[in-house]
Short mmCIF file of C-alpha atoms in Angstrom, two decimals:
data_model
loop_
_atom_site.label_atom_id
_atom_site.label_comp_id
_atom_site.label_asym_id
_atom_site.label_seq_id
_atom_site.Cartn_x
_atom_site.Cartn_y
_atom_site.Cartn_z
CA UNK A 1 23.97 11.79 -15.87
CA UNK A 2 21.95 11.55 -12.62
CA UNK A 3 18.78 8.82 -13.11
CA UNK A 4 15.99 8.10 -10.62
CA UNK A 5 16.58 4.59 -9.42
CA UNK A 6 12.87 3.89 -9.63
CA UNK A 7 13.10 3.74 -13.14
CA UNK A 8 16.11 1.17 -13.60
CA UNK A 9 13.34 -1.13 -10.74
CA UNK A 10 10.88 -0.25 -13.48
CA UNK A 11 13.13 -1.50 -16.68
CA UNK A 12 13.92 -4.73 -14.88
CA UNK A 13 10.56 -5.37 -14.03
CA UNK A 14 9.70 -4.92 -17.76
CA UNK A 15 12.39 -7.08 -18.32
CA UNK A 16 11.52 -10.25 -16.41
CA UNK A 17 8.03 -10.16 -17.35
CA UNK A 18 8.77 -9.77 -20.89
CA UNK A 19 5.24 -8.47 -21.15
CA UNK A 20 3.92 -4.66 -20.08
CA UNK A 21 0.78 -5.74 -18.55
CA UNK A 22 1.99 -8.78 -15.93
CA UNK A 23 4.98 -6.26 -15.06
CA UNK A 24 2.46 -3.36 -14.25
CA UNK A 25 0.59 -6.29 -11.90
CA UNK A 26 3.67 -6.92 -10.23
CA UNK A 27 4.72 -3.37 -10.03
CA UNK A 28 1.05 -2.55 -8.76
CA UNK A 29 1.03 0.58 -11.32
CA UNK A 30 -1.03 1.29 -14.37
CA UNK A 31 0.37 0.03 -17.22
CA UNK A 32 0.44 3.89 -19.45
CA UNK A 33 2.44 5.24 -16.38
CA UNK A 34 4.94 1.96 -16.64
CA UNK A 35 5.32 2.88 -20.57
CA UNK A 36 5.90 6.13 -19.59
CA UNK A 37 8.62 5.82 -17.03
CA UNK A 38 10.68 3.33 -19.72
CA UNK A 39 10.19 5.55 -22.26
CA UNK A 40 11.63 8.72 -20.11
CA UNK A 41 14.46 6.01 -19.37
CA UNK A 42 15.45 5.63 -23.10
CA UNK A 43 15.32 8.88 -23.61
CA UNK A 44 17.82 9.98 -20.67
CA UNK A 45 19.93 6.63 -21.99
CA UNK A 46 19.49 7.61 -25.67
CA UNK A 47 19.24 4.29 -26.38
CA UNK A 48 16.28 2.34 -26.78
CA UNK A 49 15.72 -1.00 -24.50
CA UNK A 50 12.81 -2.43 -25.77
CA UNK A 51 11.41 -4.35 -28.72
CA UNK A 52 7.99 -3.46 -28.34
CA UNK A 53 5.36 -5.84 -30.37
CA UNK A 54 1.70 -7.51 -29.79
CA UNK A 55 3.53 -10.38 -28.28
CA UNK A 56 5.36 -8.82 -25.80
CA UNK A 57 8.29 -6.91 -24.78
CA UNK A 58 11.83 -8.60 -25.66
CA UNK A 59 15.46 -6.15 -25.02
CA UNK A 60 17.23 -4.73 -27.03
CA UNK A 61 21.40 -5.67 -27.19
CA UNK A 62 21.38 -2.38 -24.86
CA UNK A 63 18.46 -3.50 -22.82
CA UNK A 64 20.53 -7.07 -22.17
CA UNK A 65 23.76 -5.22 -21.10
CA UNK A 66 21.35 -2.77 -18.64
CA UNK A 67 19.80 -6.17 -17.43
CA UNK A 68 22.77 -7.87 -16.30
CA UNK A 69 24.04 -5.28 -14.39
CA UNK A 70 21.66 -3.07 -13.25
CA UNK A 71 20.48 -5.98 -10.07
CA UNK A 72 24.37 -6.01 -8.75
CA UNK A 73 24.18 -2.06 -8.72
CA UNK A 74 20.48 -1.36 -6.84
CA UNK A 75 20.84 -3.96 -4.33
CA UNK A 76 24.49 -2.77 -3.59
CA UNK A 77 22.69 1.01 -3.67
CA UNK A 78 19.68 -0.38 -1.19
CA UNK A 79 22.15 -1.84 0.99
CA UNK A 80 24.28 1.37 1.83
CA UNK A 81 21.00 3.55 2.21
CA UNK A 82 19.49 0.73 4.67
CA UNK A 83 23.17 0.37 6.80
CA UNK A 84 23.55 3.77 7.11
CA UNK A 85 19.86 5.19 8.17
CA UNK A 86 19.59 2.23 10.50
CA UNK A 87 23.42 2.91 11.77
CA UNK A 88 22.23 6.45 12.61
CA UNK A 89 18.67 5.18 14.02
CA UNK A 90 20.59 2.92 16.21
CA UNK A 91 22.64 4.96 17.68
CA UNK A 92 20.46 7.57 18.74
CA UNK A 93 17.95 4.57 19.91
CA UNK A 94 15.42 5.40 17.91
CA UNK A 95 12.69 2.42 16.18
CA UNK A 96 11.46 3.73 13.27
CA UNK A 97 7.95 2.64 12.57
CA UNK A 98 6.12 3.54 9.22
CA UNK A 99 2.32 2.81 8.95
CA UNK A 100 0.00 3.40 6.22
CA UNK A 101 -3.35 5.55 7.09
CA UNK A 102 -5.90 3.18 9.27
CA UNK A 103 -3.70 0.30 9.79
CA UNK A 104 -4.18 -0.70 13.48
CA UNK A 105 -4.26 3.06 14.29
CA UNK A 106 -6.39 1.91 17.48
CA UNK A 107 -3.58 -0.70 18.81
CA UNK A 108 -0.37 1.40 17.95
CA UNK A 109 -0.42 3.66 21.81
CA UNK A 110 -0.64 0.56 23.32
CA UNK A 111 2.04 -1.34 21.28
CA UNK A 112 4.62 1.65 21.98
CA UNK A 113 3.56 1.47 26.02
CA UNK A 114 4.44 -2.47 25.78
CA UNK A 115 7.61 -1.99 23.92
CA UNK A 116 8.59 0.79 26.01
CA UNK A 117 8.74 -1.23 29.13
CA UNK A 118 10.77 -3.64 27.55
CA UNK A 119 13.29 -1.23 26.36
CA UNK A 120 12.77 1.62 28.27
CA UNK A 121 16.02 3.32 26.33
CA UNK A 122 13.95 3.71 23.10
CA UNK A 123 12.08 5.98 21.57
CA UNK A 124 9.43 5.11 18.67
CA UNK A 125 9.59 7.41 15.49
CA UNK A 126 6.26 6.98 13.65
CA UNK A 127 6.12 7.86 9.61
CA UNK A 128 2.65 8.15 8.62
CA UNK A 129 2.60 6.90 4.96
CA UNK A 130 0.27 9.23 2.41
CA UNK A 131 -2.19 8.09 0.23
CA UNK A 132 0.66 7.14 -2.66
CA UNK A 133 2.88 5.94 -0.07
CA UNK A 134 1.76 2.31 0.58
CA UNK A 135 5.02 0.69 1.97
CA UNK A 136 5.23 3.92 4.36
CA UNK A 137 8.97 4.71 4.14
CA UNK A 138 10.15 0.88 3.82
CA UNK A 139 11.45 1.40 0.01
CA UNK A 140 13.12 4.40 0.72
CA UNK A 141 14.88 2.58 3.89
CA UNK A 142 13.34 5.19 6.10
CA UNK A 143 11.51 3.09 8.63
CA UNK A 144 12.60 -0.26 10.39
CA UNK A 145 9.78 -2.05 10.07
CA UNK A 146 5.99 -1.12 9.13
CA UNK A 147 2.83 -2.01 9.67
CA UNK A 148 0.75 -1.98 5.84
CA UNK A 149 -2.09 -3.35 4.15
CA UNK A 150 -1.54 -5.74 1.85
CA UNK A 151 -0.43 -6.49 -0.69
CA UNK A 152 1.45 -3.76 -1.70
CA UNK A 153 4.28 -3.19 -4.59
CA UNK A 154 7.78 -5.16 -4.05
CA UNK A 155 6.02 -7.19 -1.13
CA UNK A 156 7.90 -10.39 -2.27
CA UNK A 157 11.17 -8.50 -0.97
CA UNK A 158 10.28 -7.93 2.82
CA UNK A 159 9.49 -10.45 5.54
CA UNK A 160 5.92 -10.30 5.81
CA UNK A 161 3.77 -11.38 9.09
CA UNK A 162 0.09 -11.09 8.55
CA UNK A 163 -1.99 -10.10 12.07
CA UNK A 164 -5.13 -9.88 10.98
CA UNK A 165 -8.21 -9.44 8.07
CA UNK A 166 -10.83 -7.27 8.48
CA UNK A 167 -13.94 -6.51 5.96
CA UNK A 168 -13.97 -3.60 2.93
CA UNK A 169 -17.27 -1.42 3.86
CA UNK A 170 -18.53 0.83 1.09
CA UNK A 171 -18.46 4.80 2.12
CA UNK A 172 -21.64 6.20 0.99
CA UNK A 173 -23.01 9.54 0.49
CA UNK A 174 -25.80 9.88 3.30
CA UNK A 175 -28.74 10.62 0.78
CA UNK A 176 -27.24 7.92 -1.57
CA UNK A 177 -29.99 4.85 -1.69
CA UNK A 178 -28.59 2.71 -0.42
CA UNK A 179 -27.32 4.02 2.39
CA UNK A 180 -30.60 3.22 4.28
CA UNK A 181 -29.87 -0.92 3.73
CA UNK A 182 -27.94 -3.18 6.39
CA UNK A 183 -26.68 -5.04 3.53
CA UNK A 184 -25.00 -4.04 0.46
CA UNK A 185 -24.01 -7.03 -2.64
CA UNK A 186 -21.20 -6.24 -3.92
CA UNK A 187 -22.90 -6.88 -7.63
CA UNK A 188 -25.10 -3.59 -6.85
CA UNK A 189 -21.98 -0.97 -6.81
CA UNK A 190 -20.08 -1.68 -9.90
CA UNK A 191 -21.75 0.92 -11.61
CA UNK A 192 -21.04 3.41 -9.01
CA UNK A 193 -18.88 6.46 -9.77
CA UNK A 194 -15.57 6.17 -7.02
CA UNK A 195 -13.81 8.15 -5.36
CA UNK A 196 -10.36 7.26 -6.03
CA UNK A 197 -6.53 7.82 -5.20
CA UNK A 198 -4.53 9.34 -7.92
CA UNK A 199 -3.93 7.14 -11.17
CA UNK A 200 0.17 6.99 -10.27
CA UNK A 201 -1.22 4.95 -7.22
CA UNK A 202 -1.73 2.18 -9.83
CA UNK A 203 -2.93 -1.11 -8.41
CA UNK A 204 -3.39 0.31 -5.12
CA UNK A 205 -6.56 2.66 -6.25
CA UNK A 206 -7.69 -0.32 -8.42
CA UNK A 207 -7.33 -2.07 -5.60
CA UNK A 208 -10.04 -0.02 -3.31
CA UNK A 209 -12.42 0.20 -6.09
CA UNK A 210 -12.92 -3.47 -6.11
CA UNK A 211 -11.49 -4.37 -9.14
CA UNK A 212 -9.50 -7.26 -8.35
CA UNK A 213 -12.90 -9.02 -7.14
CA UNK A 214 -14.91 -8.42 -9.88
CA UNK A 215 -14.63 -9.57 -14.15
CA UNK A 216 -14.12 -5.64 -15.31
CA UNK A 217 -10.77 -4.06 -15.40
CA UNK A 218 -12.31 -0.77 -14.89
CA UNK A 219 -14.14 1.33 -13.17
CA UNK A 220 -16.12 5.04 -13.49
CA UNK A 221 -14.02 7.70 -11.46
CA UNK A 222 -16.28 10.35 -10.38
CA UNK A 223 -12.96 12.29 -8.36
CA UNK A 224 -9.67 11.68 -7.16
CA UNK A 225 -8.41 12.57 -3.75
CA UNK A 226 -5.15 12.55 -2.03
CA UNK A 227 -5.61 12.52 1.42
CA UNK A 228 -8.44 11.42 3.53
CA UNK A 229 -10.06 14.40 4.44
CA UNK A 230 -10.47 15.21 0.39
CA UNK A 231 -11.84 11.61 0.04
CA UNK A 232 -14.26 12.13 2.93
CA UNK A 233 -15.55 15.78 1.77
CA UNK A 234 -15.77 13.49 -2.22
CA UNK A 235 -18.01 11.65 -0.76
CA UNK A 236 -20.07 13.67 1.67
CA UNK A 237 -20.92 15.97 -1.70
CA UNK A 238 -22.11 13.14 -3.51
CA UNK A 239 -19.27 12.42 -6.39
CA UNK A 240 -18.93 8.75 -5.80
CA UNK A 241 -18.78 5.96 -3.55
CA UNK A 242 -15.41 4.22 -1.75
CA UNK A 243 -14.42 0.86 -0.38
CA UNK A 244 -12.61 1.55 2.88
CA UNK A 245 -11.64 -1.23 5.69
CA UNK A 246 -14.80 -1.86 8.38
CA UNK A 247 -12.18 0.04 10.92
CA UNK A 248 -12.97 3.60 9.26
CA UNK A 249 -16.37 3.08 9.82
CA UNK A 250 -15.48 4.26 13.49
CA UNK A 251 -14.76 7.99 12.48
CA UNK A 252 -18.33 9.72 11.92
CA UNK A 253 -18.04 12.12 9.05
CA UNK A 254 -20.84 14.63 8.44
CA UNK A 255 -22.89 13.31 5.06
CA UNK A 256 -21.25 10.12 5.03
CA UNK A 257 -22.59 6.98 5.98
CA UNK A 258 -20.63 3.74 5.84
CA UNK A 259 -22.39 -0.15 5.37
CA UNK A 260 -21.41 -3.69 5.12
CA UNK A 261 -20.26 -5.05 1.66
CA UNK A 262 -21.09 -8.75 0.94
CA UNK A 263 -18.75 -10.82 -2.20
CA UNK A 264 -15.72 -8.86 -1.81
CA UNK A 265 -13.26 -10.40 0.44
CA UNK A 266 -10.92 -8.68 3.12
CA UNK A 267 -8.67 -6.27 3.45
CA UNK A 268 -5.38 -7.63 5.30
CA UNK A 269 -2.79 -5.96 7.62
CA UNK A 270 0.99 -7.05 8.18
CA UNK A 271 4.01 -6.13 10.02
CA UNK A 272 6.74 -5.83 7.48
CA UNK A 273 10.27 -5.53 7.59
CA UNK A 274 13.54 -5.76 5.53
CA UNK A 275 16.32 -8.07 5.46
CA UNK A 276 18.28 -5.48 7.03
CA UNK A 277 15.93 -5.89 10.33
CA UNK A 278 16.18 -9.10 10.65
CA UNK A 279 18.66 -10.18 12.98
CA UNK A 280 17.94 -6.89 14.94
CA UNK A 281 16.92 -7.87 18.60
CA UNK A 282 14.70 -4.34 19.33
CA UNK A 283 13.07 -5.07 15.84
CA UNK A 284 12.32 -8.65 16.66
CA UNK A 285 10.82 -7.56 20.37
CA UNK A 286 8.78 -4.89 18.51
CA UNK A 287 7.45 -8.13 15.72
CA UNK A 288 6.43 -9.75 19.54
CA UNK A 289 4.75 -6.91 20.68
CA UNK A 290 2.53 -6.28 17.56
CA UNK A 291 2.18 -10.16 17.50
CA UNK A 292 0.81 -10.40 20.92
CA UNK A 293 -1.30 -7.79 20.97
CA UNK A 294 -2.93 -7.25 18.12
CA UNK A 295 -2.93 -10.81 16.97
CA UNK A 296 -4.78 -11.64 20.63
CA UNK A 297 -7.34 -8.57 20.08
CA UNK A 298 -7.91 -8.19 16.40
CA UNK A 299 -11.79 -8.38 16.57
CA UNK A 300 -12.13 -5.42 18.68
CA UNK A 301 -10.52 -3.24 15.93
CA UNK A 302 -14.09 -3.02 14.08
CA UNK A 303 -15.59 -1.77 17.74
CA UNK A 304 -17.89 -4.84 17.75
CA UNK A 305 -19.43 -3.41 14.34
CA UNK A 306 -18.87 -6.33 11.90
CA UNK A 307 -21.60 -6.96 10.15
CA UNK A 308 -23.36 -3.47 11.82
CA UNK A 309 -24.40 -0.57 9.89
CA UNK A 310 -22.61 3.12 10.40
CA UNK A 311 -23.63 6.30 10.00
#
């Protein structure tokens, strides 16, 4: 019987929270999808794991037994896929660097020219994370070390150094109204359709809706996109509206206009890596480089437009 490790994370998740909804937080998914995946588990188990009632979640006998022992088994299974793709990365000399999509794209050539004169003998692999890819290949132990917006799901696992905030802009369509102001409250876009990342994306696309700023739980969805270009075209034809960090607002896009957002705090960014990195000297040089230079420089990733209006 072969089973997707992602659902045994899933199960324990369940099980320390005891509850579907606070595990879902934690997992940064939406809580139907979470129900779904343990329910896809008990079926491949044939067993069932959960006692499910109004006040919570509580295991099973089976779901104790699968508790237990399931943490010995993925972090034994984590630790022979991290050894072995950084064994092979090392020898070949190769940093592997994963970054989600806008995350200090306009410091990354010069953080590879710095680290490349310190250790001229290595090359920089770069994994561009997708849209449902938020920790950019660091789950799946393809990457060294990443640079992500945060938070994002497992965070509390990884050694996390924050560089720098930056503001969430609204993405507008052109002829929407009011996409002439210089000045947007936050209060006056709730009702907005979004454009949003698909629904497996969980907490993520809640996430750049503004929902974790504001008393709903919800929001209307007038399309889903998966990749930037389908998010950007969403918008240009007028099916909704986007929160996006000030940085985008750099990249003119035909029909699209982009404008400060006032009562909804920051979006962060953060070199991350796993315990596996740690005591690595190249990956610790690399943390210095991204340190110096971006944490030195931050402001000028919104291209002196904080608080300016782009269109």
């Amino acid at each position: 019987m072969d089973i997707d490790t992602r659902l045994l994370r899933y199960f324990l998740a369940v099980a320390d929270a005891e509850n579907l909804p606070r595990a879902a937080q934690r997992l940064h998914v939406a809580q139907p999808a979470l129900a779904t995946q343990i329910k896809q588990l008990e079926q491949q188990l044939g067993v069932e794991l959960f006692i499910r009632s109004r006040a919570g979640w509580t295991l099973t006998a089976a779901g104790k037994v699968m508790s237990e022992q399931i943490p010995e088994l993925l972090a034994s299974w984590d630790r022979i896929l991290r050894d072995t793709k950084s064994d092979a990365s090392r020898a070949s000399r190769m940093l592997r660097l994963g970054c989600v999509n806008s995350a200090a794209d306009g410091h990354i050539p010069e953080i590879i020219q710095v680290f490349h004169r310190l250790h001229p003998d290595w090359q920089v692999d770069i994994h561009q994370g997708g849209w449902t890819e938020p920790t950019a290949g660091l789950d799946e132990g393809d990457v060294d070390v990443a640079l992500l917006r945060l938070p994002f799901p497992g965070q509390e696992q990884y050694h996390v150094r924050e560089l720098f905030a930056e503001p969430r802009w609204i993405a507008l369509p052109a002829d929407h109204p009011l996409a002439g102001r210089d000045d947007i409250a936050f209060r006056e876009l709730w009702d907005e359709p979004y454009v949003a990342s698909p629904a497996e994306t969980g907490w993520w696309r809640d996430y750049w809706m503004g929902l974790d700023s504001r008393p709903a739980d919800t929001a209307i969805i007038g399309a889903m996109a998966r990749s930037t270009d389908e998010w950007l075209r969403a918008i240009a034809n007028g099916f909704g509206v986007s929160f996006t960090p000030a940085s985008n607002a750099r990249n003119a896009y035909p029909g699209v206009v982009f404008r400060p957002v006032h009562g909804i705090g920051p979006t962060r960014v953060a070199l991350v890596w796993p315990d596996a990195s740690e005591a690595d000297p190249v990956v610790r040089y690399f943390v210095r480089c991204c340190t110096d230079i971006m944490g030195g420089h931050h402001s000028e990733l919104f291209g002196g437009q904080d608080g300016r209006r782009t269109s």
